[in-house]
Each structure stands twice: as C-alpha cells, then as structure tokens.
Coordinates of C-alpha atoms in Angstrom, one line a residue:
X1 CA 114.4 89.9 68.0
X2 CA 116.6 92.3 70.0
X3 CA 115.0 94.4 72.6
X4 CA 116.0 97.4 74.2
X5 CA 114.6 97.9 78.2
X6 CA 115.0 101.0 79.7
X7 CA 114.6 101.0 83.7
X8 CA 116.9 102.2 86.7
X9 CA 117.3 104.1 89.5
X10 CA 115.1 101.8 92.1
X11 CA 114.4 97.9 92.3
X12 CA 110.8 98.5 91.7
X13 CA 111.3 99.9 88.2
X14 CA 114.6 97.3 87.8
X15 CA 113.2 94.4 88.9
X16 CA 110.2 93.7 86.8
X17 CA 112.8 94.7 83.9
X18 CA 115.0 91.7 84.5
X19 CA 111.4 89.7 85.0
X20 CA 110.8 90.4 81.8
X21 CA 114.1 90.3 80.1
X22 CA 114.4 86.6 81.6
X23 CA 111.2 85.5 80.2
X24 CA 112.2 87.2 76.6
X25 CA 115.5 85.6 76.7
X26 CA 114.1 82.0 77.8
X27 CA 112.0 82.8 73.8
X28 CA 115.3 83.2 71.7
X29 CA 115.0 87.0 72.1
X30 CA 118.5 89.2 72.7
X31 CA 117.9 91.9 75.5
X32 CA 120.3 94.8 76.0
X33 CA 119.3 96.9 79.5
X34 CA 119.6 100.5 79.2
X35 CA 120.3 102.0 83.0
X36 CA 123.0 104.4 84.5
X37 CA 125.9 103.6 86.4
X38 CA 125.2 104.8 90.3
X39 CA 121.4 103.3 90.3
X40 CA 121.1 99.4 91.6
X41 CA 120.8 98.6 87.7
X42 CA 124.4 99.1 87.7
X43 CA 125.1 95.8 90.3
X44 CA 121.7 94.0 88.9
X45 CA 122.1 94.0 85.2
X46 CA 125.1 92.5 85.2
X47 CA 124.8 90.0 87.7
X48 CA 121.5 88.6 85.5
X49 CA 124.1 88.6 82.8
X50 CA 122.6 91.1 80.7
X51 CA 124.5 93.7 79.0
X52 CA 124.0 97.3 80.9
X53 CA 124.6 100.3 77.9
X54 CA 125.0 103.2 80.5
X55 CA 123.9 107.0 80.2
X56 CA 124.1 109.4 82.5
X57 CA 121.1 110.6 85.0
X58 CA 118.9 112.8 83.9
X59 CA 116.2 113.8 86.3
X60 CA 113.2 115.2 85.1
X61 CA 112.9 118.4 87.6
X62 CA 108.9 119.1 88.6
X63 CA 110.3 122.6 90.0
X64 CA 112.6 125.5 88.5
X65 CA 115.8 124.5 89.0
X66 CA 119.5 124.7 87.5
X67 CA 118.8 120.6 86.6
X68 CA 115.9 122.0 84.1
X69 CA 118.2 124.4 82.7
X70 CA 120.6 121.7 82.1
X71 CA 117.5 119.3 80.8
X72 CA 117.4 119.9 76.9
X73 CA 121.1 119.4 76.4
X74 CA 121.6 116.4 78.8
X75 CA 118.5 114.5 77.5
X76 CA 119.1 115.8 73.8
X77 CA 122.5 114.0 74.1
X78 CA 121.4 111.0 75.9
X79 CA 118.3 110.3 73.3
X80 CA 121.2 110.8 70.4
X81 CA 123.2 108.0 71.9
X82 CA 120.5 105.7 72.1
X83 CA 119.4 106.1 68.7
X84 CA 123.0 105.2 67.2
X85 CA 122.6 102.3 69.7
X86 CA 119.4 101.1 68.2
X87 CA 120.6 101.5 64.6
X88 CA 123.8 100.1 65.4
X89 CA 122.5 96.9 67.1
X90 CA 119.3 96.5 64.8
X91 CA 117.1 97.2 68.0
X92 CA 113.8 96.3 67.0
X93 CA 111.4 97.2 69.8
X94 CA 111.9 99.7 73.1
X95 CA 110.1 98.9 76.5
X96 CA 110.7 101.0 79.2
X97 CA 109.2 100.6 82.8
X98 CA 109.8 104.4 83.7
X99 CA 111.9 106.3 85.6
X100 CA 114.2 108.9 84.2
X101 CA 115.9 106.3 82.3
X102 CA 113.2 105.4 80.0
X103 CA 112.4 109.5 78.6
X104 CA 115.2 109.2 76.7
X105 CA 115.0 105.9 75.8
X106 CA 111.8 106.2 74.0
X107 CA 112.3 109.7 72.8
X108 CA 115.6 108.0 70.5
X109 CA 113.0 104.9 69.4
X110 CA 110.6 107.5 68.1
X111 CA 113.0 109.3 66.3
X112 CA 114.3 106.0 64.9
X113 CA 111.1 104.5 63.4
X114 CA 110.8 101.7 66.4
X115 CA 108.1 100.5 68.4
X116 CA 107.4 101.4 71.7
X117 CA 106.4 99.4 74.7
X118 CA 105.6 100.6 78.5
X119 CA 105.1 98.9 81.6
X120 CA 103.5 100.6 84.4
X121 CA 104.3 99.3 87.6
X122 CA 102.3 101.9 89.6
X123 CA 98.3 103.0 90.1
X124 CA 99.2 106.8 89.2
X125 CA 102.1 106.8 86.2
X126 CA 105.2 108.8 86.2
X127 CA 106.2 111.6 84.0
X128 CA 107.9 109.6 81.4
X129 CA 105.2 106.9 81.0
X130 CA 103.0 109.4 80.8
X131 CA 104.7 111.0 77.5
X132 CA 105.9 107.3 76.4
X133 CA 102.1 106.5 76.2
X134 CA 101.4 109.1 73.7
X135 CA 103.4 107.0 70.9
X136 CA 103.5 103.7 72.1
X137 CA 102.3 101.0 70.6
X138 CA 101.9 98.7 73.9
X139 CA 100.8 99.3 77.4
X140 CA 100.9 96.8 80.1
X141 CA 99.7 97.9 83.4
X142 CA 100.2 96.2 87.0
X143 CA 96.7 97.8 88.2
X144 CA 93.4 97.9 86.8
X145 CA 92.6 101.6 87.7
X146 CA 96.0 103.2 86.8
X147 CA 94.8 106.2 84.2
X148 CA 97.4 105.0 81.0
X149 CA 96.6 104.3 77.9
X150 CA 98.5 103.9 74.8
X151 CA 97.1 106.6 72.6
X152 CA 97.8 105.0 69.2
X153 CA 98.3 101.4 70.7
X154 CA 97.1 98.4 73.0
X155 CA 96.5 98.5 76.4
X156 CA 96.1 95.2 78.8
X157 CA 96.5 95.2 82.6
X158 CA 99.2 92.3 83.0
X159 CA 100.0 92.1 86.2
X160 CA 103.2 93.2 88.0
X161 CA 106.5 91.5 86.7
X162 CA 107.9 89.0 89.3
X163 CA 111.0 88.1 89.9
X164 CA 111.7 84.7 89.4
X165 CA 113.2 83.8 92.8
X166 CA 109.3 85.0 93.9
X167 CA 107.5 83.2 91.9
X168 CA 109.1 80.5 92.6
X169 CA 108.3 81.3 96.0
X170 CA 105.1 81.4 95.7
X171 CA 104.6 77.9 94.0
X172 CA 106.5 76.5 97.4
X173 CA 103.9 78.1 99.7
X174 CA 101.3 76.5 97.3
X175 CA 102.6 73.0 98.6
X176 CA 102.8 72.3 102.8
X177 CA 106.4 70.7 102.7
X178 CA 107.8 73.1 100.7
X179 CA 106.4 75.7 102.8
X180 CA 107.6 74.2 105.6
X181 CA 111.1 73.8 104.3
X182 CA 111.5 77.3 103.1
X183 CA 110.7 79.0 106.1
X184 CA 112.9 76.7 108.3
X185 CA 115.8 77.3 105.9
X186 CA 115.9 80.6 106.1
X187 CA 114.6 80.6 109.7
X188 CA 117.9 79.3 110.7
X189 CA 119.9 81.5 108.4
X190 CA 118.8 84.3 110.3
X191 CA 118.7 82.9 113.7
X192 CA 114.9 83.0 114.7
X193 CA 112.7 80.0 115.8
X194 CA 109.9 78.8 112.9
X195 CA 107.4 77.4 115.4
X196 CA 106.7 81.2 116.4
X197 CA 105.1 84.2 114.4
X198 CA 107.6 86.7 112.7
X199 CA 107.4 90.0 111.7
X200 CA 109.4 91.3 108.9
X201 CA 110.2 95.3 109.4
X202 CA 111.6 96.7 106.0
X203 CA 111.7 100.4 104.2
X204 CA 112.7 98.6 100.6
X205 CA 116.4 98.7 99.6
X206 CA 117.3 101.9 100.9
X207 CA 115.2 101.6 104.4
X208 CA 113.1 104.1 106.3
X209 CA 114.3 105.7 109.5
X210 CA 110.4 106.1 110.8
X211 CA 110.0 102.9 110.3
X212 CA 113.2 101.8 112.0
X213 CA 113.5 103.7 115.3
X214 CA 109.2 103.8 115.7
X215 CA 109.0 100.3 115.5
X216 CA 112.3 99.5 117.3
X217 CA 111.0 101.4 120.2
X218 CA 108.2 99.3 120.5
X219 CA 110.5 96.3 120.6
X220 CA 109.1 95.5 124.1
X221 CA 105.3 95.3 123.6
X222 CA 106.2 93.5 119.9
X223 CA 108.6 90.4 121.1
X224 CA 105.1 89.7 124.0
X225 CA 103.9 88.3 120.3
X226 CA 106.4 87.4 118.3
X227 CA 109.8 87.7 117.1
X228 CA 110.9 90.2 114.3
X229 CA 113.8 90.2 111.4
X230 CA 114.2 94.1 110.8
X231 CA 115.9 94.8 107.6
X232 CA 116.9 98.7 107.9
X233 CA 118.9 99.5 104.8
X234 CA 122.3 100.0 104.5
X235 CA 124.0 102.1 107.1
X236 CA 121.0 103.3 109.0
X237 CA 121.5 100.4 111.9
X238 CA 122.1 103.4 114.5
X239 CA 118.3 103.7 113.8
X240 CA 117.6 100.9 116.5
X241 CA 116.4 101.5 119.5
X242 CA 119.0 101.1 122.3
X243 CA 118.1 97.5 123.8
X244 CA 115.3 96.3 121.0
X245 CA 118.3 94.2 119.2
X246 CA 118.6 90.2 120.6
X247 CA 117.8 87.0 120.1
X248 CA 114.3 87.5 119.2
X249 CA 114.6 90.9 116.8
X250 CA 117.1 90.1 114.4
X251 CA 118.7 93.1 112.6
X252 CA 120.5 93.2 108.7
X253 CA 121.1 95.9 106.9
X254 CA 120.6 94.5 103.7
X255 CA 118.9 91.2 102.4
X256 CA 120.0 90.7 98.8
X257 CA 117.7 87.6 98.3
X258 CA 114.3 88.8 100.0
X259 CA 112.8 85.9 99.1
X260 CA 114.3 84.7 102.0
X261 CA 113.0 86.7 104.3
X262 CA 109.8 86.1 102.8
X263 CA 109.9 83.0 103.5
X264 CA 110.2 83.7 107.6
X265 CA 107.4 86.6 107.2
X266 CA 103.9 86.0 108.9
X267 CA 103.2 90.0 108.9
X268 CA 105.6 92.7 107.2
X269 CA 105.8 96.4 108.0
X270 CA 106.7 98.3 105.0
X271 CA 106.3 101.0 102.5
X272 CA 103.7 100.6 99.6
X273 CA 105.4 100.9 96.3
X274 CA 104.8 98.6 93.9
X275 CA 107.0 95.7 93.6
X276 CA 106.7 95.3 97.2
X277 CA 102.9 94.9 97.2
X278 CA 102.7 92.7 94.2
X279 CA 105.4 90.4 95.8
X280 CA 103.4 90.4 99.5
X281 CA 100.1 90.2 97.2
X282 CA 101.3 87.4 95.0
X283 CA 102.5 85.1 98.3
X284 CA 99.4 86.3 100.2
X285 CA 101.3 87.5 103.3
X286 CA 99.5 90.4 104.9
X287 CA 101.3 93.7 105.8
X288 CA 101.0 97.3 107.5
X289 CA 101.8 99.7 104.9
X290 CA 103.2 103.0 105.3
X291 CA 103.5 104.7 102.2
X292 CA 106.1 107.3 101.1
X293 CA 104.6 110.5 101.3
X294 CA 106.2 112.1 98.7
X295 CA 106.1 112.0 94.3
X296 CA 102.5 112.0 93.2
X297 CA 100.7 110.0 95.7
X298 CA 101.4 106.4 94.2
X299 CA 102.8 104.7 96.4
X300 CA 99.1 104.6 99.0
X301 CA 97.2 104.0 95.5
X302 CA 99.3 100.6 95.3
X303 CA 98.3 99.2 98.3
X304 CA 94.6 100.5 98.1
X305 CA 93.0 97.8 96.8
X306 CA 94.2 95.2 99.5
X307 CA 93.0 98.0 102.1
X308 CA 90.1 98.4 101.1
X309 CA 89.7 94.4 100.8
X310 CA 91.0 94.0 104.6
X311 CA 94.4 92.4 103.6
X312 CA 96.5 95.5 104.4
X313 CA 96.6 97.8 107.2
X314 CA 97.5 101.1 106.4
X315 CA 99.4 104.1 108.6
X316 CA 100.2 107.1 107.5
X317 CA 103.8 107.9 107.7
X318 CA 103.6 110.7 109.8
X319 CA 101.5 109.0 111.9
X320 CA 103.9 106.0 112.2
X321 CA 104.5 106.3 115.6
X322 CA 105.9 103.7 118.7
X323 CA 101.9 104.2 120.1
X324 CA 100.7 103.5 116.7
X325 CA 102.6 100.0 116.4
X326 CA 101.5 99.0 120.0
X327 CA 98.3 100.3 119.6
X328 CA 97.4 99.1 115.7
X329 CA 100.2 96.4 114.9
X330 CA 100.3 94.3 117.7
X331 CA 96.6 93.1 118.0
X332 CA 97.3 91.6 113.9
X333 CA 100.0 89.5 115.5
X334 CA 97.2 86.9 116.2
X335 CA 96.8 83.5 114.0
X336 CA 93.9 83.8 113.2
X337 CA 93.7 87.5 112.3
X338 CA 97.0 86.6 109.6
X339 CA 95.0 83.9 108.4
X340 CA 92.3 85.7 107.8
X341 CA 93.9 88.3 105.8
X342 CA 96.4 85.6 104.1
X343 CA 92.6 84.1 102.4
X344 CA 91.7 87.5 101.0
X345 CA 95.3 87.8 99.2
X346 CA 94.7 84.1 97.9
X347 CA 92.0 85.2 96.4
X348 CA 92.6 88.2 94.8
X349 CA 94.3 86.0 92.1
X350 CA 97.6 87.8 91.9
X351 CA 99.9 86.2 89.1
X352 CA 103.0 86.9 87.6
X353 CA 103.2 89.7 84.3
X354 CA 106.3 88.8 83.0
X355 CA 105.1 86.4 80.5
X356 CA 101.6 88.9 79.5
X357 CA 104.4 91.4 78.9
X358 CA 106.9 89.4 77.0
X359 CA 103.8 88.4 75.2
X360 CA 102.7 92.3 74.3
X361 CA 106.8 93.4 73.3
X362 CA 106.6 90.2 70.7
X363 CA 102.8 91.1 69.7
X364 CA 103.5 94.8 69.1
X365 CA 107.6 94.5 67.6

C-alpha cells in the first residue's frame, strides 16, 4: 500500500508519525509524510528518509482574527493539492496524528474516496482530530479516557507511538548490563559521574524559561543531592542562573538524541505533553511535571494518570517557583523515593503503539 501521514509543527505530533511510518515501511508499505517547511518535520522527515510533500501553515484560529479571514482560501487550496497528490500517487489510506497539518489532509482524502485514519496522542483531542473523527474509519488513542471516537469507524486505545531509539531504550533498562552501559555512555558524553543521582531539567524541544531560571536558581540546594543535565532549548542559555552552571549541572541547548539523556536520568523536570510522558512512562523514570498552561488543558490530563498513581509529581506552572523546587523537588532526590515511583511506572504496562497502529491503517485501508 501507499500511505499518506499528515503531522508537523511539534515532535510530539512528528515523532509518533515516523514511529509509525518505520513500522509500516519494515511491512512492504510506501509512506509519503505530509508536513510544512519551518516545523521540525521539515529536518525530521528527511533525515528518516521519508519523502516530506510540503504545504504551507495553516492555523486553525480559536479567536477572530485576520488568519480566519484568510482560512477558507488557504485550507481550500491546501486540501486541493493534496487531493491531486493522492490521485496522482494512488494514495490508498490517510492517517494524520493532528495538528494543523492533518485538517487538510483528511479534508482532500474525503473528497477523494479514501480512508481515513487518526492517532490521538493526547487525553483531550485537538480541533482537527476532532473533525477527522467524524469520517474516519480508524481511531487509535494513546489514553484510555481521551473523549474520540470514530463515528462511522473503529476505535482501540493503542498506546502512544515510540520512537525507536526509545524503545530500544527501554529493552536495555530491562537487562542490568545494558543498563549499566547506557547510562555510563552517555554519562561521560556529557561530563557527569554515573555512581550519583541525576536530574534531567527539560521544557521539550523548544525549552521553558520557568523552568530554566526557577530551577537554576535553586542550583545550590539541588547539587546537596545530586547532579543535574539541564537541557534549555535553543538559545534560551541566558536563562541560567548566574553561578548554577559547573561541573555538576551540565547545560545544552539542544539534545537531538534524548535517549541519551534518558539514559543519565534518575528524576526529570519537565512539561506534560504527550510524547514526553509516554517516553518517561514507558522507561519507568519518575518526573515533576509542569504542564503548559495554555490550548485546551491537555497537556495536565497526560500526566494525570501517573499522578494520581504516585509516579509523577505535579506543579503548576505558575507555581513553578525556586521555593517550590527546594521545597517539593528536592526531598524525591532520595533512592528509595525514585525507586518507589520507578515500580509504579513498571507496572502500569506501558508499550509501544506503533505496531497497534500500523496494524489499524492495514485493517481499515
């Protein structure tokens, strides 16, 4: 078959795209990405040697603006240029994984006769899954409780798409030498000792100045427990706190291969959406969540079921404060508090998707 997926913009709608793709491809099946050219698809795509078809961004406006003026036109020509796409490469299914890429995407696959397939990555869905749902023929869904169904279809609860470089991850961690190798690799690659406890500090790919300069500021108390790799996001380094950089808090920008800071990561302070909780859920490493507070409210309904089990501690973002990491972060630095909450992620059974969902696109083409 050929498949058309439709995801950009983010890494958490991209990434279980290419999770998927992989898995489709390793059946005999041809993928061709749909994305734009300024989201991370644009660097992604291509470097998982998939062929990126870009169209333009259209954002889907929740407020009066001049963008919803401009919204019938620019999506009425993007959903034209997809469906000469599908009828020119004998596209037989769409999947989407949301985001303003996918509207369009399965607006032209309904207007050409094709089947339509949605993954939802988060508890509350986005605007275009929501209308994608209404004709598709397949939804796979990363959480139990997330309201989407497929009106006219099938709907399982699949799991969250992994990456493969996490899942192979994970199957290290399963095995104590393996484990042990991986986090001494990439304990040296970024300069910290693997004998002590390491906190990860990251905001996703584009960072999170609260996190960075609260948490920085705290440097002090922290390093009295362990050391800590901060990843801040490109550009945003001036977000450190004067004097918390050194020997034992590392700071990068950017991590391209996260697994490897995974590997180093006994706690990780972070925002909540999706891919990032599935990954931390799927290796069982515990966290302090600070969701985004802005979109619909997803991002804290990710996390909730591994706060409410005791795996994750969560803080409201504008309650992320220096006091609030000495006061609420520091006591989890503790063995056997991380162990703890590393036995309730082991057994919450998190697998990868990407195999239930290649499974539903081949089920439902």
């Amino acid at each position: 078959m050929r498949i058309l997926a439709a995801a950009g913009g983010t890494a958490g709608h991209v990434n279980p795209m290419l999770a998927v793709a992989r898995e489709l491809r390793e059946r005999g099946h041809e993928v061709i990405a749909v994305g734009t050219r300024t989201g991370l698809e644009a660097e992604l795509v291509p470097a998982a040697g998939l062929e990126l078809h870009p169209i333009p961004k259209i954002p889907l406006p929740r407020k009066p603006s001049l963008d919803l003026v401009k919204l019938p036109g620019r999506l009425r020509g993007a959903v034209n240029d997809l469906a000469t796409l599908i009828r020119d490469r004998d596209i037989d299914a769409v999947i989407g994984f949301g985001g303003y890429v996918s509207t369009p995407a399965y607006l032209a696959a309904r207007k050409e006769g094709k089947p339509v397939i949605i993954q939802e990555q988060n508890a509350r869905p986005g605007l275009a899954n929501k209308l994608g749902a209404r004709f598709a023929k397949g939804v796979a869904l990363t959480f139990d409780s997330t309201p989407l169904v497929a009106k006219n279809g099938v709907t399982k609860v699949t799991g969250l798409p992994l990456r493969a470089e996490i899942s192979a991850l994970a199957e290290d961690f399963q095995d104590p030498d393996r484990r042990r190798y991986r986090r001494e690799f990439a304990a040296t690659r970024f300069g910290l000792n693997p004998l002590e406890l390491i906190v990860l500090v990251t905001g996703g790919s584009s960072g999170a100045q609260r996190l960075n300069v609260a948490f920085s500021e705290a440097a002090p108390t922290v390093l009295e427990k362990a050391q800590v790799l901060h990843v801040t996001g490109k550009g945003k380094g001036s977000d450190i706190a004067a004097g918390a950089e050194g020997d034992r808090y590392r700071v990068v920008d950017y991590v391209r291969d996260m697994e490897e800071a995974y590997a180093v990561a006994d706690l990780v302070i972070t925002r909540a959406g999706a891919g990032m909780v599935a990954e931390l859920a799927a290796l069982a490493i515990p966290a302090v969540v600070v969701p985004l507070a802005i979109g619909n409210g997803e991002q804290y309904l990710n996390a909730k079921s591994y706060i409410d089990a005791g795996a994750f501690t969560h803080i409201p973002n504008d309650e992320f404060t220096p006091e609030k990491v000495r006061s609420e972060i520091v006591p989890l630095i503790d063995p056997t508090v991380l162990m703890k909450r590393r036995e309730i992620l082991q057994a919450s059974g998190v697998s990868n998707g990407a195999a239930a969902v290649a499974d539903m696109v081949e089920e439902c083409a």
